[in-house]
Structure formats: C-alpha cells, structure tokens
Tab-separated table of C-alpha atoms (C1' of nucleotides) in Angstrom:
chain	number	residue	atom	x	y	z
A	1	MET	CA	-30.759	-13.744	-20.184
A	2	SER	CA	-31.460	-15.819	-17.090
A	3	ASP	CA	-28.625	-18.274	-17.283
A	4	THR	CA	-26.032	-16.286	-19.165
A	5	HIS	CA	-25.888	-13.582	-16.525
A	6	THR	CA	-25.776	-15.586	-13.310
A	7	GLN	CA	-22.006	-15.506	-13.025
A	8	LEU	CA	-21.946	-11.753	-13.480
A	9	LYS	CA	-24.630	-11.370	-10.849
A	10	LYS	CA	-22.658	-13.448	-8.448
A	11	PHE	CA	-19.546	-11.401	-9.155
A	12	ILE	CA	-21.346	-8.175	-8.335
A	13	THR	CA	-23.220	-9.383	-5.282
A	14	ASN	CA	-19.932	-10.652	-3.940
A	15	GLN	CA	-18.707	-7.071	-3.906
A	16	ILE	CA	-21.742	-5.064	-2.942
A	17	THR	CA	-25.228	-5.348	-1.554
A	18	ILE	CA	-27.710	-4.448	-4.217
A	19	GLU	CA	-31.424	-4.757	-4.871
A	20	ASP	CA	-32.574	-7.158	-7.547
A	21	GLU	CA	-34.051	-4.427	-9.744
A	22	LEU	CA	-30.820	-2.468	-9.770
A	23	LEU	CA	-28.809	-5.571	-10.421
A	24	ALA	CA	-31.093	-6.322	-13.332
A	25	LEU	CA	-30.535	-2.789	-14.616
A	26	ILE	CA	-26.826	-3.509	-14.733
A	27	CYS	CA	-27.161	-6.940	-16.272
A	28	ASN	CA	-29.499	-5.688	-18.977
A	29	LYS	CA	-26.682	-3.640	-20.398
A	30	PHE	CA	-24.522	-6.709	-20.885
A	31	ARG	CA	-24.982	-8.695	-24.041
A	32	TYR	CA	-23.922	-12.240	-24.673
A	33	LYS	CA	-21.444	-13.413	-27.241
A	34	ALA	CA	-19.829	-16.729	-28.034
A	35	THR	CA	-16.438	-16.739	-29.727
A	36	ARG	CA	-14.328	-19.294	-31.512
A	37	ARG	CA	-10.767	-20.201	-30.733
A	38	ASN	CA	-8.304	-17.499	-31.789
A	39	GLN	CA	-11.020	-15.048	-32.666
A	40	ILE	CA	-9.779	-11.478	-32.659
A	41	LEU	CA	-12.088	-9.150	-30.739
A	42	LEU	CA	-10.054	-5.972	-31.087
A	43	HIS	CA	-7.265	-4.908	-33.402
A	44	ALA	CA	-4.546	-2.485	-32.452
A	45	ASP	CA	-5.302	1.111	-33.473
A	46	GLU	CA	-9.002	0.631	-32.917
A	47	VAL	CA	-10.720	2.296	-29.994
A	48	CYS	CA	-11.875	-0.507	-27.742
A	49	PRO	CA	-15.674	-0.277	-27.543
A	50	TYR	CA	-16.340	-2.952	-24.928
A	51	ILE	CA	-15.370	-4.321	-21.605
A	52	TYR	CA	-15.876	-8.086	-21.359
A	53	PHE	CA	-16.865	-10.425	-18.590
A	54	VAL	CA	-15.689	-13.974	-19.179
A	55	ASN	CA	-18.293	-16.625	-18.418
A	56	GLN	CA	-16.263	-19.393	-19.934
A	57	GLY	CA	-12.989	-19.494	-21.827
A	58	CYS	CA	-10.046	-17.161	-21.911
A	59	LEU	CA	-9.209	-13.777	-23.369
A	60	ARG	CA	-5.728	-12.608	-24.134
A	61	VAL	CA	-4.710	-8.980	-24.433
A	62	TYR	CA	-1.450	-8.722	-26.294
A	63	LEU	CA	0.954	-6.407	-28.056
A	64	LEU	CA	2.626	-7.009	-31.371
A	65	ASP	CA	5.914	-5.328	-32.186
A	66	ALA	CA	7.296	-4.333	-35.566
A	67	ALA	CA	9.195	-7.620	-35.831
A	68	GLY	CA	5.989	-9.589	-35.315
A	69	LYS	CA	6.816	-10.601	-31.777
A	70	GLU	CA	3.916	-10.939	-29.369
A	71	PHE	CA	3.752	-9.854	-25.741
A	72	THR	CA	0.871	-10.830	-23.529
A	73	ARG	CA	-0.333	-7.981	-21.374
A	74	PHE	CA	-3.121	-9.895	-19.689
A	75	LEU	CA	-4.864	-13.213	-19.598
A	76	ILE	CA	-8.455	-13.134	-18.443
A	77	THR	CA	-10.259	-16.291	-17.450
A	78	GLU	CA	-13.641	-17.211	-16.001
A	79	ASN	CA	-15.480	-14.682	-13.850
A	80	ARG	CA	-13.119	-11.820	-14.525
A	81	PHE	CA	-13.540	-8.568	-16.372
A	82	GLY	CA	-11.129	-7.718	-19.122
A	83	THR	CA	-10.543	-5.226	-21.891
A	84	ALA	CA	-7.804	-3.177	-23.492
A	85	PHE	CA	-8.037	-1.039	-20.418
A	86	PRO	CA	-6.275	2.181	-21.411
A	87	SER	CA	-8.069	2.245	-24.747
A	88	PHE	CA	-11.491	1.481	-23.308
A	89	THR	CA	-11.117	3.886	-20.403
A	90	LEU	CA	-9.743	6.815	-22.346
A	91	GLN	CA	-11.517	5.913	-25.608
A	92	GLU	CA	-8.312	6.220	-27.546
A	93	PRO	CA	-6.720	3.871	-30.101
A	94	SER	CA	-5.445	0.679	-28.570
A	95	LEU	CA	-1.870	-0.504	-28.595
A	96	ALA	CA	-3.128	-3.977	-27.807
A	97	TYR	CA	-5.130	-6.685	-29.511
A	98	ILE	CA	-7.766	-8.757	-27.781
A	99	GLU	CA	-8.388	-12.325	-28.802
A	100	SER	CA	-10.216	-15.256	-27.338
A	101	ILE	CA	-7.605	-17.976	-27.233
A	102	GLU	CA	-10.219	-20.558	-26.384
A	103	PRO	CA	-13.787	-20.868	-27.588
A	104	SER	CA	-15.398	-18.558	-25.077
A	105	GLN	CA	-18.668	-17.325	-23.727
A	106	LEU	CA	-18.587	-13.659	-22.988
A	107	LEU	CA	-20.712	-10.817	-21.775
A	108	TYR	CA	-19.868	-7.355	-22.976
A	109	ILE	CA	-21.011	-3.812	-22.365
A	110	SER	CA	-20.384	-0.723	-24.453
A	111	TYR	CA	-18.451	2.271	-23.187
A	112	SER	CA	-21.484	4.524	-23.094
A	113	ASP	CA	-23.637	1.987	-21.262
A	114	TYR	CA	-20.785	1.371	-18.842
A	115	GLN	CA	-20.506	5.084	-18.180
A	116	SER	CA	-24.234	5.566	-17.843
A	117	LEU	CA	-24.417	2.983	-15.081
A	118	PHE	CA	-22.267	5.195	-12.857
A	119	ASP	CA	-25.052	7.736	-12.799
A	120	ILE	CA	-28.031	5.401	-12.978
A	121	VAL	CA	-27.191	2.672	-10.512
A	122	PRO	CA	-26.069	3.460	-6.995
A	123	GLY	CA	-23.531	0.811	-6.158
A	124	TRP	CA	-22.089	0.427	-9.625
A	125	GLU	CA	-19.362	2.942	-8.894
A	126	ARG	CA	-18.417	1.072	-5.762
A	127	SER	CA	-18.449	-2.259	-7.505
A	128	THR	CA	-16.217	-0.862	-10.206
A	129	ARG	CA	-13.870	0.756	-7.717
A	130	LEU	CA	-13.461	-2.513	-5.844
A	131	GLY	CA	-12.794	-4.354	-9.062
A	132	LEU	CA	-10.245	-1.757	-10.066
A	133	GLN	CA	-8.542	-2.004	-6.696
A	134	ALA	CA	-8.135	-5.717	-7.109
A	135	ASP	CA	-6.870	-5.399	-10.668
A	136	TYR	CA	-4.459	-2.650	-9.684
A	137	ILE	CA	-3.083	-4.737	-6.844
A	138	ALA	CA	-2.600	-7.637	-9.236
A	139	SER	CA	-0.711	-5.386	-11.616
A	140	ILE	CA	1.517	-4.108	-8.803
A	141	LYS	CA	2.397	-7.689	-7.939
A	142	ARG	CA	3.190	-8.343	-11.553
A	143	ILE	CA	5.478	-5.310	-11.732
A	144	GLU	CA	7.231	-6.514	-8.614
A	145	SER	CA	7.755	-9.951	-10.033
A	146	LEU	CA	9.204	-8.396	-13.178
A	147	ILE	CA	11.693	-6.181	-11.368
A	148	THR	CA	12.708	-8.508	-8.559
A	149	MET	CA	12.619	-11.994	-10.016
A	150	ASP	CA	14.394	-13.887	-12.748
A	151	ALA	CA	12.629	-16.016	-15.325
A	152	LYS	CA	12.609	-19.147	-13.217
A	153	GLN	CA	11.234	-17.448	-10.131
A	154	ARG	CA	8.498	-15.784	-12.134
A	155	TYR	CA	7.510	-19.091	-13.657
A	156	GLN	CA	7.390	-20.788	-10.289
A	157	LEU	CA	5.326	-17.920	-8.909
A	158	LEU	CA	2.844	-18.294	-11.730
A	159	ILE	CA	2.570	-22.014	-11.124
A	160	LYS	CA	1.868	-21.262	-7.494
A	161	THR	CA	-0.640	-18.459	-7.978
A	162	ASN	CA	-2.311	-19.696	-11.122
A	163	PRO	CA	-1.647	-23.385	-11.682
A	164	THR	CA	-4.687	-23.795	-13.903
A	165	LEU	CA	-3.481	-21.203	-16.368
A	166	VAL	CA	-0.161	-22.942	-16.814
A	167	GLN	CA	-1.796	-26.261	-17.561
A	168	ARG	CA	-4.463	-24.868	-19.768
A	169	LEU	CA	-2.597	-22.574	-22.109
A	170	PRO	CA	0.145	-23.295	-24.659
A	171	SER	CA	3.500	-22.591	-23.100
A	172	LYS	CA	4.244	-20.168	-25.887
A	173	ILE	CA	1.661	-17.847	-24.375
A	174	ILE	CA	2.757	-18.479	-20.814
A	175	ALA	CA	6.269	-17.538	-21.919
A	176	ASP	CA	5.429	-14.172	-23.276
A	177	TYR	CA	3.113	-13.457	-20.386
A	178	LEU	CA	6.172	-13.967	-18.210
A	179	GLY	CA	8.229	-11.794	-20.517
A	180	ILE	CA	10.596	-14.572	-21.582
A	181	SER	CA	11.172	-16.528	-24.760
A	182	GLN	CA	9.517	-19.802	-25.507
A	183	GLU	CA	12.877	-21.547	-25.539
A	184	THR	CA	13.878	-20.214	-22.138
A	185	LEU	CA	10.603	-21.432	-20.656
A	186	SER	CA	11.063	-24.831	-22.236
A	187	ARG	CA	14.498	-25.078	-20.628
A	188	LEU	CA	13.201	-23.986	-17.251
A	189	LYS	CA	10.649	-26.755	-17.368
A	190	SER	CA	13.128	-29.482	-18.210
A	191	LYS	CA	15.690	-28.370	-15.631
A	192	LYS	CA	13.095	-28.926	-12.862
B	1	MET	CA	-5.321	24.414	6.946
B	2	SER	CA	-5.950	26.957	4.216
B	3	ASP	CA	-2.664	26.788	2.402
B	4	THR	CA	-1.586	23.240	3.057
B	5	HIS	CA	-4.676	21.791	1.411
B	6	THR	CA	-5.008	23.876	-1.720
B	7	GLN	CA	-3.169	21.414	-3.934
B	8	LEU	CA	-5.350	18.566	-2.753
B	9	LYS	CA	-8.451	20.644	-3.403
B	10	LYS	CA	-7.291	21.400	-6.882
B	11	PHE	CA	-6.584	17.714	-7.481
B	12	ILE	CA	-10.095	16.745	-6.460
B	13	THR	CA	-11.927	19.538	-8.252
B	14	ASN	CA	-10.041	18.597	-11.379
B	15	GLN	CA	-11.726	15.219	-11.230
B	16	ILE	CA	-15.204	15.979	-9.968
B	17	THR	CA	-17.619	18.791	-9.346
B	18	ILE	CA	-18.157	19.161	-5.646
B	19	GLU	CA	-19.602	21.673	-3.224
B	20	ASP	CA	-17.239	23.546	-0.954
B	21	GLU	CA	-18.661	22.061	2.220
B	22	LEU	CA	-18.190	18.525	0.982
B	23	LEU	CA	-14.723	19.309	-0.243
B	24	ALA	CA	-13.912	20.676	3.189
B	25	LEU	CA	-15.263	17.486	4.730
B	26	ILE	CA	-12.738	15.546	2.715
B	27	CYS	CA	-9.847	17.881	3.383
B	28	ASN	CA	-10.497	17.919	7.102
B	29	LYS	CA	-9.582	14.267	7.233
B	30	PHE	CA	-6.150	14.931	5.814
B	31	ARG	CA	-3.409	15.961	8.188
B	32	TYR	CA	-0.185	17.690	7.352
B	33	LYS	CA	3.272	16.320	7.883
B	34	ALA	CA	6.749	17.482	6.926
B	35	THR	CA	9.468	14.883	6.517
B	36	ARG	CA	13.239	14.951	6.271
B	37	ARG	CA	15.338	13.440	3.563
B	38	ASN	CA	15.444	9.638	3.736
B	39	GLN	CA	12.843	9.453	6.432
B	40	ILE	CA	11.163	6.069	6.586
B	41	LEU	CA	7.377	6.332	6.756
B	42	LEU	CA	6.581	2.636	6.673
B	43	HIS	CA	8.604	-0.482	7.347
B	44	ALA	CA	7.982	-3.793	5.657
B	45	ASP	CA	5.773	-6.137	7.715
B	46	GLU	CA	3.784	-3.235	9.105
B	47	VAL	CA	0.217	-2.657	7.992
B	48	CYS	CA	0.244	0.628	6.129
B	49	PRO	CA	-2.051	3.006	8.040
B	50	TYR	CA	-2.054	5.944	5.637
B	51	ILE	CA	-2.383	7.052	2.105
B	52	TYR	CA	-0.328	10.142	1.305
B	53	PHE	CA	-0.791	13.111	-0.959
B	54	VAL	CA	2.484	14.775	-1.895
B	55	ASN	CA	2.413	18.568	-1.737
B	56	GLN	CA	6.131	18.890	-2.194
B	57	GLY	CA	8.961	16.400	-2.392
B	58	CYS	CA	9.069	12.744	-3.350
B	59	LEU	CA	8.078	9.437	-1.842
B	60	ARG	CA	9.587	6.143	-2.793
B	61	VAL	CA	7.916	2.786	-2.274
B	62	TYR	CA	10.495	0.051	-2.424
B	63	LEU	CA	11.204	-3.581	-1.727
B	64	LEU	CA	14.249	-4.982	-0.025
B	65	ASP	CA	15.357	-8.530	-0.713
B	66	ALA	CA	17.236	-10.918	1.552
B	67	ALA	CA	20.559	-9.846	0.023
B	68	GLY	CA	19.862	-6.205	0.848
B	69	LYS	CA	19.074	-5.234	-2.705
B	70	GLU	CA	16.469	-2.550	-3.232
B	71	PHE	CA	13.753	-2.407	-5.874
B	72	THR	CA	11.667	0.690	-6.381
B	73	ARG	CA	8.001	-0.112	-6.875
B	74	PHE	CA	6.870	3.483	-7.200
B	75	LEU	CA	8.059	7.033	-7.111
B	76	ILE	CA	5.451	9.596	-6.119
B	77	THR	CA	6.019	13.286	-6.686
B	78	GLU	CA	4.020	16.503	-6.304
B	79	ASN	CA	0.247	16.344	-6.530
B	80	ARG	CA	-0.004	12.588	-6.563
B	81	PHE	CA	-1.375	10.089	-4.105
B	82	GLY	CA	0.817	7.288	-2.938
B	83	THR	CA	0.969	4.477	-0.422
B	84	ALA	CA	1.952	0.858	-0.104
B	85	PHE	CA	-1.210	0.167	-2.018
B	86	PRO	CA	-1.834	-3.543	-1.407
B	87	SER	CA	-1.087	-3.171	2.291
B	88	PHE	CA	-3.198	-0.055	2.738
B	89	THR	CA	-6.097	-1.375	0.717
B	90	LEU	CA	-6.247	-4.823	2.232
B	91	GLN	CA	-4.895	-3.750	5.620
B	92	GLU	CA	-2.351	-6.500	5.603
B	93	PRO	CA	1.403	-6.430	6.321
B	94	SER	CA	3.383	-4.619	3.672
B	95	LEU	CA	6.108	-6.119	1.532
B	96	ALA	CA	7.291	-2.612	0.769
B	97	TYR	CA	8.881	0.267	2.618
B	98	ILE	CA	7.884	3.872	2.129
B	99	GLU	CA	10.430	6.630	2.500
B	100	SER	CA	10.593	10.280	1.598
B	101	ILE	CA	13.732	10.548	-0.460
B	102	GLU	CA	13.572	14.312	-0.366
B	103	PRO	CA	12.471	16.612	2.443
B	104	SER	CA	8.769	16.554	1.755
B	105	GLN	CA	5.479	18.116	2.644
B	106	LEU	CA	2.720	15.584	2.819
B	107	LEU	CA	-0.920	15.204	3.601
B	108	TYR	CA	-2.100	11.891	4.914
B	109	ILE	CA	-5.362	10.207	5.816
B	110	SER	CA	-5.961	7.105	7.886
B	111	TYR	CA	-7.546	3.967	6.508
B	112	SER	CA	-10.703	4.357	8.552
B	113	ASP	CA	-11.168	8.005	7.603
B	114	TYR	CA	-10.508	7.123	3.981
B	115	GLN	CA	-13.147	4.413	4.132
B	116	SER	CA	-15.657	6.591	5.937
B	117	LEU	CA	-15.507	9.182	3.172
B	118	PHE	CA	-16.957	6.697	0.725
B	119	ASP	CA	-20.166	6.695	2.719
B	120	ILE	CA	-20.155	10.290	3.913
B	121	VAL	CA	-19.216	12.264	0.829
B	122	PRO	CA	-20.986	11.765	-2.462
B	123	GLY	CA	-18.307	12.191	-5.090
B	124	TRP	CA	-15.452	10.751	-3.089
B	125	GLU	CA	-16.009	7.328	-4.560
B	126	ARG	CA	-15.940	8.746	-8.052
B	127	SER	CA	-12.830	10.764	-7.356
B	128	THR	CA	-11.126	7.694	-5.997
B	129	ARG	CA	-12.240	5.560	-8.908
B	130	LEU	CA	-10.883	8.042	-11.404
B	131	GLY	CA	-7.597	8.221	-9.522
B	132	LEU	CA	-7.406	4.445	-9.471
B	133	GLN	CA	-8.114	4.267	-13.175
B	134	ALA	CA	-5.221	6.580	-13.898
B	135	ASP	CA	-2.874	4.706	-11.584
B	136	TYR	CA	-3.896	1.383	-13.041
B	137	ILE	CA	-3.283	2.624	-16.566
B	138	ALA	CA	0.144	3.864	-15.509
B	139	SER	CA	0.944	0.464	-14.058
B	140	ILE	CA	-0.172	-1.282	-17.249
B	141	LYS	CA	2.174	0.935	-19.246
B	142	ARG	CA	4.949	0.060	-16.844
B	143	ILE	CA	4.288	-3.666	-17.237
B	144	GLU	CA	4.373	-3.239	-20.987
B	145	SER	CA	7.660	-1.422	-20.872
B	146	LEU	CA	9.080	-4.204	-18.727
B	147	ILE	CA	8.013	-7.030	-21.007
B	148	THR	CA	8.587	-5.382	-24.376
B	149	MET	CA	11.610	-3.130	-23.931
B	150	ASP	CA	15.254	-3.548	-23.084
B	151	ALA	CA	17.063	-1.423	-20.508
B	152	LYS	CA	17.974	1.333	-22.922
B	153	GLN	CA	14.489	1.707	-24.325
B	154	ARG	CA	12.996	1.832	-20.848
B	155	TYR	CA	15.436	4.516	-19.834
B	156	GLN	CA	14.675	6.588	-22.901
B	157	LEU	CA	10.963	6.191	-22.299
B	158	LEU	CA	11.364	7.432	-18.745
B	159	ILE	CA	13.339	10.437	-19.939
B	160	LYS	CA	10.555	11.184	-22.372
B	161	THR	CA	7.629	10.695	-20.012
B	162	ASN	CA	9.205	11.970	-16.840
B	163	PRO	CA	12.283	14.073	-17.557
B	164	THR	CA	12.101	15.861	-14.204
B	165	LEU	CA	12.327	12.644	-12.265
B	166	VAL	CA	15.496	11.599	-14.040
B	167	GLN	CA	17.200	14.892	-13.310
B	168	ARG	CA	16.019	15.148	-9.782
B	169	LEU	CA	16.736	11.719	-8.347
B	170	PRO	CA	20.013	9.861	-7.860
B	171	SER	CA	20.546	7.513	-10.749
B	172	LYS	CA	20.836	4.645	-8.330
B	173	ILE	CA	17.129	5.011	-7.681
B	174	ILE	CA	16.257	5.548	-11.328
B	175	ALA	CA	18.125	2.330	-12.069
B	176	ASP	CA	16.181	0.150	-9.732
B	177	TYR	CA	12.933	1.800	-10.723
B	178	LEU	CA	13.769	0.656	-14.250
B	179	GLY	CA	14.668	-2.780	-12.962
B	180	ILE	CA	18.309	-2.595	-13.984
B	181	SER	CA	21.607	-2.305	-12.136
B	182	GLN	CA	23.243	0.986	-11.370
B	183	GLU	CA	26.217	0.041	-13.527
B	184	THR	CA	24.087	-0.790	-16.531
B	185	LEU	CA	22.344	2.566	-16.280
B	186	SER	CA	25.647	4.349	-15.980
B	187	ARG	CA	26.818	2.653	-19.168
B	188	LEU	CA	23.616	3.503	-21.001
B	189	LYS	CA	24.114	7.147	-20.144
B	190	SER	CA	27.687	7.298	-21.392
B	191	LYS	CA	26.926	5.421	-24.602
B	192	LYS	CA	24.234	8.055	-25.313
C	1	DA	C1'	35.351	24.445	4.298
C	2	DG	C1'	36.452	19.839	4.956
C	3	DA	C1'	35.951	14.911	6.534
C	4	DG	C1'	33.178	11.231	5.825
C	5	DA	C1'	29.707	9.092	3.495
C	6	DT	C1'	27.306	8.208	-0.536
C	7	DT	C1'	26.917	7.860	-5.383
C	8	DG	C1'	28.760	7.299	-10.000
C	9	DT	C1'	31.980	5.309	-13.396
C	10	DT	C1'	34.708	1.900	-15.543
C	11	DG	C1'	36.906	-2.657	-16.430
C	12	DA	C1'	36.943	-7.671	-16.370
C	13	DC	C1'	34.348	-11.391	-16.212
C	14	DA	C1'	30.148	-14.493	-15.192
C	15	DT	C1'	25.463	-15.409	-15.902
C	16	DT	C1'	21.157	-15.116	-17.868
C	17	DT	C1'	18.449	-14.877	-21.579
C	18	DG	C1'	17.663	-14.343	-26.525
C	19	DT	C1'	18.167	-15.857	-31.372
C	20	DC	C1'	18.440	-18.976	-35.048
C	21	DA	C1'	17.998	-23.403	-36.778
C	22	DA	C1'	16.871	-28.182	-36.990
C	23	DT	C1'	13.897	-31.589	-35.503
C	24	DA	C1'	10.286	-33.771	-32.697
C	25	DA	C1'	5.806	-33.761	-30.770
C	26	DT	C1'	1.302	-32.325	-30.727
C	27	DT	C1'	-2.822	-30.286	-32.252
C	28	DT	C1'	-6.163	-28.943	-35.686
C	29	DA	C1'	-9.008	-29.110	-39.537
C	30	DT	C1'	-10.828	-31.616	-43.212
D	1	DA	C1'	-7.541	-40.844	-40.040
D	2	DT	C1'	-4.376	-38.160	-42.025
D	3	DA	C1'	-1.996	-34.167	-43.810
D	4	DA	C1'	-0.846	-29.676	-42.600
D	5	DA	C1'	-0.008	-26.440	-39.318
D	6	DT	C1'	1.363	-25.217	-34.945
D	7	DT	C1'	3.941	-25.771	-30.854
D	8	DA	C1'	7.738	-27.657	-28.129
D	9	DT	C1'	12.433	-29.085	-27.465
D	10	DT	C1'	17.317	-28.933	-27.974
D	11	DG	C1'	21.920	-27.270	-29.432
D	12	DA	C1'	25.190	-23.712	-30.611
D	13	DC	C1'	26.148	-19.287	-30.291
D	14	DA	C1'	25.386	-14.137	-29.519
D	15	DA	C1'	23.848	-10.319	-26.938
D	16	DA	C1'	22.324	-8.083	-22.833
D	17	DT	C1'	22.789	-7.458	-18.254
D	18	DG	C1'	24.582	-8.504	-13.613
D	19	DT	C1'	28.408	-8.800	-10.281
D	20	DC	C1'	32.528	-7.560	-8.101
D	21	DA	C1'	36.101	-4.455	-7.431
D	22	DA	C1'	38.680	-0.312	-7.641
D	23	DC	C1'	38.570	4.282	-7.958
D	24	DA	C1'	36.586	8.994	-8.903
D	25	DA	C1'	33.246	12.323	-8.182
D	26	DT	C1'	29.823	14.268	-5.606
D	27	DC	C1'	27.088	15.226	-1.991
D	28	DT	C1'	26.055	16.154	3.095
D	29	DC	C1'	26.482	17.380	7.511
D	30	DT	C1'	28.523	19.897	11.038
DNA sequence: AGAGATTGTTGACATTTGTCAATAATTTAT
DNA sequence: ATAAATTATTGACAAATGTCAACAATCTCT
C-alpha cells in the first residue's frame, strides 16, 4: 500500500493534523484500482457503493437523458475525491453514471467503511467537513457561472480556472460540462 | 432565549443526539435579530461575519452585475441555515449581497463563535457536516437542472419541489433564481 | 383610501444557442 | 500502418430566450 496511498495521505494531512496510526487506519480502508479508458464504474439506477480518490487520471460523473444526450455533472482529476454524491451519501439509486475517461489509478472506499471512520477516527469528520466545504463552494461558483454568464464567458472562466482540463479532455466533454453544445463550443474557439 | 431558539434546537436534535447542556452551549452563541422587508444584511465586498438560521421569513443571497442586473444565488426560508457561504467560510470579501426579502426573525452566529464550537462541542462538527451534505446535494441538483433543463422544465421542477416559494415570492425573484428573465417566466406562466 | 412605487404582462424584434447534416480531422484498435 | 470509429468543424436554419418599451396590475406606505 505504501506508494499507492501517499497522495491520499498528503491530501488528509494538508487538512488536519493526525497521528500516523490514525492516518493508517483511514488509508487501510481504501483499496486500489486501475481502470481503462472509458470504463464505466457506476450505472444509473445503481446505488453508488464507493467514493473514489483519484491518484492519476480523470473521472467523469454524467447524466444521460432519454434522447441519449449526455450532461457532465462533474470532472474529477488528480488528488480529488469524487463519487455520485447524492447516491453515495443517501444510498439511493443514482441518476448519474461514473466513468473513467482516461486510464486511471484510483483509491476507493465503501459506504460502510466511510461511515465507520466517522466514529473510529477522530479527525476524519473534520477532514470530510473541510472537503465538503471546498466542494460546496466550488458548486456554488458553478451555479453562479451558469446563471450569470453566457457560453463564451463560462468557457473563458474554465480556461482561466482549469486550463489543464481544457487541454486534456475532448472538447465534446468540455462542452457538456459547460452546458453548451459541441458545435457552440467549436464556434467559440474559432471566433477567438 | 427560550422561545427564539426552539426551532434551532429542533433542527440540531433532528441531526444528532446531544445532551441538553451541550445543546445550550451551541444555542448560547446564536443571537436573535428581527429584520424588515428588503433589509440588506451584507453588501458585496464585505467579509460576511455571520451565518444565519431563519426562524421566520426569507433571506435572499444575490449577485449584482455591472449593468445592475440581479441574480439570486440562494433563497433561504424557515428552519434553514444561510449565508454568503464562500465569503463566510473563507472569510474573504463577498461577491454576493444578503437581504431579507420579507420581515424576518433570524438567529445568527459569528465566524469565530462558529469555529470555536467545532472544538468545544462534540457533535457540532457532525451536525455541520450533515447540514453541508444536504446543502451540497441541493446545489448539485440545481446544477443539474441548469445544464439539463430548459426554462419551462426548471420552473415546473421548482413548483414541484418548492411550491410555497413560488407562491410566496415575487415572480421577479423566482425568475432570476431560475436564471431566466422576468418576461420569459411571465410567458411560461400564461402558456401553462 | 390613495399616491407613488414596484411588479407583472404583452408585443416586436434581436441575439444566443441548439439541431441537423455534411465533411474534415483526429484518434484508436488491430 | 491502416481501417474504422470517434471527434471536430462549418453551414443553414430553427427554437429558445433576452431586451426594450409601453402599459396594466398590484402592492406599500403613510
């Protein structure tokens, strides 16, 4: 486990002060998994059993409507946690799919292990709260961009806040993350 | 304090099991405030000093762009917590304003008292985490509605999930909460 | 109760964005 | 390396929504 869990350890010790034994207690609950490109980790209507920590690669949480159109709820890259959050948290069927859009190296923990850590490890609740705070703030910013900005402004914001993502992912996916069509994004790019 | 804090107590005991003395310790940090209609509680560019709990009435967290256009980030009604979350959490200048759109009865706690409770009261961290989880899930649903639905669908969803809000607030505010113009909303309503 | 302010409605038109389709470019898998 | 699949671009057009303006309806405050 040594090497596979170092990023997770760093993530946690960045948030809280914690003894090595307790940190190990947390890390022991996380198992390692490598995925291929486009591998589906969760289908809609399933209850999401895991929350993932991305060591390497990229996860995409997306919705699929009746017409087969896809909408990207979240993109999760290195050193971030990600899951179908409502489904995992409430243990109810997911509206979203999870896939690894790149070959990825992941850690994952089951719902029951995740829950047990709240009682077993002092500090885990704080670490989780801080993570949630950050994720919630990010989602507020996203809502704001969706209600106040047009397609072009949102694209430029994304380039500014997450330039790597834009370079790294097919623009098809960037487009539906921004809530616009592939064609509109293509036109935005050519017009400056 | 008896009566003014009963709703808050109920909110907390709904989430966690807690002894009366500890619950009192929490409640003691919350002060009471009555506001008039349209009273501004926070201006943009100020660091938000408080998080509010709404006993009665309604808070609105909104953005104002250079052209004077308003965008409603959140509406907070009875028995919910609300604040300019990024500003309060990170103690940085707010992009948003907070106003009470109705005459309201509020409880509020300062940032430092809020922080101190994490260390003083076992259970407060859990209560906060659970609240955050719920708020984060709500914001994810909102993002989804913004990227997957058109104006009409979003309006119908709001009617379904929050019928009271739609009746109670001026449709101007409902419109910019939905991210659409007042005129578009007016047309949606007449066309069914 | 009534004046003034705010909010809501409607029409005409502009703008943005989406959709469909054809083709080009790129990537992937063998 | 090459064929097949995927992704990106572009054009023409349609649909959704925004903007501006005029007016009506409704609140609100004294």
